[in-house]
Amino acid sequence: MLFTRNPQTPQCAARTFALVAGCALLLAGCASSSEPKLVAPITVVAPYDTSRGEVLWAVVPLRNESGTSLVDINALTDKVVVAAEEVQGVRCLPLNRTLAAMNVMGLTALHSPQEAQSLAQAMGVDAILVGSITAYDPYIPSIGLSLALFPKAGSMAPGRQPLDPRTLTVRPTEGPAGDWPRDTGPISVVSEHLDAKNHQVLMEVRSYAEGRQKMPSALGWRRYTASMDLFCEFAAHRVVAQMIQQEWVRLPGSAPGRTAAAHEEH
């Protein structure tokens, strides 16, 4: 006897279609719910009045005083440039622009505040960041960075203060104390040693990594301690943020502690 399949009724076809569509929506909902939430990274905000435009900085190549030749000076200086460029209210010229200007002026490095002011004047920037690498170990990893902010004459006022004697121990240029008179000295000086074995540093790395990594990640925020390149990126951000914090304290009417903005979810 020959058996034949009965044709599906319209009602059965409609129920089948609804079941398939419902399963597809359920699977799509599960997929979307498993996607990680996007979190904005920490934002550093400068205290400067930007009603007439943002403050413009330039960074000279860092000096290597770490005692090791493993460090790539220009690559690390570029990270400081990027960190300064990320500050709200500050713009920073690319390192190549600074190198070109120094070449025209016959400078291979800055040896005095007067040279820093001359370079700022020639480049048309409001301030020059001068710094040095005081320690560098890619195996821990750890890094020491010192930065000093030298303003162009008449810029970055009010609130300029004479150089505190305590900062002479971390100044990034050589020469006697008399090389930094009241009207040409740095307005902010920062020196940090960041060691990935230090739990406080690890907490700051984890905070910095929020919103700066693809998810999911096997290492998560710890990838910033597994790579010296990424750890240097964090270090540059940390030191520039500390300098902006000092600027909040230096300028009258500024409320310190506003350099770190809360995370925002998108």
PDB file of N, CA and C in Angstrom, residues 59-64 73-74 77 95 98-99 102 108-109 129-132:
ATOM      1  N   VAL A  59      56.424  68.376  23.590  1.00  0.00           N
ATOM      2  CA  VAL A  59      57.238  67.507  24.435  1.00  0.00           C
ATOM      3  C   VAL A  59      58.577  67.275  23.745  1.00  0.00           C
ATOM      4  N   VAL A  60      59.666  67.554  24.446  1.00  0.00           N
ATOM      5  CA  VAL A  60      60.997  67.276  23.893  1.00  0.00           C
ATOM      6  C   VAL A  60      61.350  65.820  24.205  1.00  0.00           C
ATOM      7  N   PRO A  61      62.234  65.206  23.421  1.00  0.00           N
ATOM      8  CA  PRO A  61      62.609  63.810  23.685  1.00  0.00           C
ATOM      9  C   PRO A  61      63.114  63.623  25.114  1.00  0.00           C
ATOM     10  N   LEU A  62      62.608  62.585  25.759  1.00  0.00           N
ATOM     11  CA  LEU A  62      63.022  62.299  27.130  1.00  0.00           C
ATOM     12  C   LEU A  62      64.499  61.916  27.179  1.00  0.00           C
ATOM     13  N   ARG A  63      65.130  62.241  28.299  1.00  0.00           N
ATOM     14  CA  ARG A  63      66.522  61.848  28.508  1.00  0.00           C
ATOM     15  C   ARG A  63      66.553  60.492  29.201  1.00  0.00           C
ATOM     16  N   ASN A  64      67.428  59.634  28.723  1.00  0.00           N
ATOM     17  CA  ASN A  64      67.556  58.305  29.319  1.00  0.00           C
ATOM     18  C   ASN A  64      68.603  58.328  30.424  1.00  0.00           C
ATOM     19  N   ILE A  73      63.671  55.735  23.268  1.00  0.00           N
ATOM     20  CA  ILE A  73      63.397  57.087  23.743  1.00  0.00           C
ATOM     21  C   ILE A  73      62.230  57.720  22.998  1.00  0.00           C
ATOM     22  N   ASN A  74      62.277  57.690  21.680  1.00  0.00           N
ATOM     23  CA  ASN A  74      61.232  58.353  20.898  1.00  0.00           C
ATOM     24  C   ASN A  74      59.875  57.680  21.081  1.00  0.00           C
ATOM     25  N   THR A  77      58.606  58.790  24.422  1.00  0.00           N
ATOM     26  CA  THR A  77      58.208  60.196  24.347  1.00  0.00           C
ATOM     27  C   THR A  77      56.877  60.343  23.626  1.00  0.00           C
ATOM     28  N   LEU A  95      55.665  64.713  18.176  1.00  0.00           N
ATOM     29  CA  LEU A  95      57.088  64.770  18.492  1.00  0.00           C
ATOM     30  C   LEU A  95      57.909  65.218  17.286  1.00  0.00           C
ATOM     31  N   THR A  98      58.390  68.899  17.125  1.00  0.00           N
ATOM     32  CA  THR A  98      59.368  69.382  18.104  1.00  0.00           C
ATOM     33  C   THR A  98      60.786  69.103  17.631  1.00  0.00           C
ATOM     34  N   LEU A  99      61.015  67.906  17.116  1.00  0.00           N
ATOM     35  CA  LEU A  99      62.349  67.549  16.627  1.00  0.00           C
ATOM     36  C   LEU A  99      62.769  68.456  15.475  1.00  0.00           C
ATOM     37  N   MET A 102      63.686  71.885  16.947  1.00  0.00           N
ATOM     38  CA  MET A 102      64.971  71.814  17.641  1.00  0.00           C
ATOM     39  C   MET A 102      66.121  71.735  16.642  1.00  0.00           C
ATOM     40  N   THR A 108      70.090  69.702  20.281  1.00  0.00           N
ATOM     41  CA  THR A 108      69.917  68.257  20.386  1.00  0.00           C
ATOM     42  C   THR A 108      69.212  67.895  21.690  1.00  0.00           C
ATOM     43  N   ALA A 109      69.226  68.811  22.646  1.00  0.00           N
ATOM     44  CA  ALA A 109      68.555  68.651  23.934  1.00  0.00           C
ATOM     45  C   ALA A 109      68.425  70.030  24.563  1.00  0.00           C
ATOM     46  N   LEU A 129      57.147  70.429  27.731  1.00  0.00           N
ATOM     47  CA  LEU A 129      57.341  69.356  28.701  1.00  0.00           C
ATOM     48  C   LEU A 129      58.733  68.765  28.514  1.00  0.00           C
ATOM     49  N   VAL A 130      59.526  68.819  29.580  1.00  0.00           N
ATOM     50  CA  VAL A 130      60.879  68.272  29.578  1.00  0.00           C
ATOM     51  C   VAL A 130      60.915  67.131  30.594  1.00  0.00           C
ATOM     52  N   GLY A 131      61.537  66.028  30.227  1.00  0.00           N
ATOM     53  CA  GLY A 131      61.522  64.905  31.159  1.00  0.00           C
ATOM     54  C   GLY A 131      62.677  63.961  31.008  1.00  0.00           C
ATOM     55  N   SER A 132      62.731  62.991  31.899  1.00  0.00           N
ATOM     56  CA  SER A 132      63.780  61.978  31.862  1.00  0.00           C
ATOM     57  C   SER A 132      63.227  60.647  32.339  1.00  0.00           C
TER      58      SER A 132
END
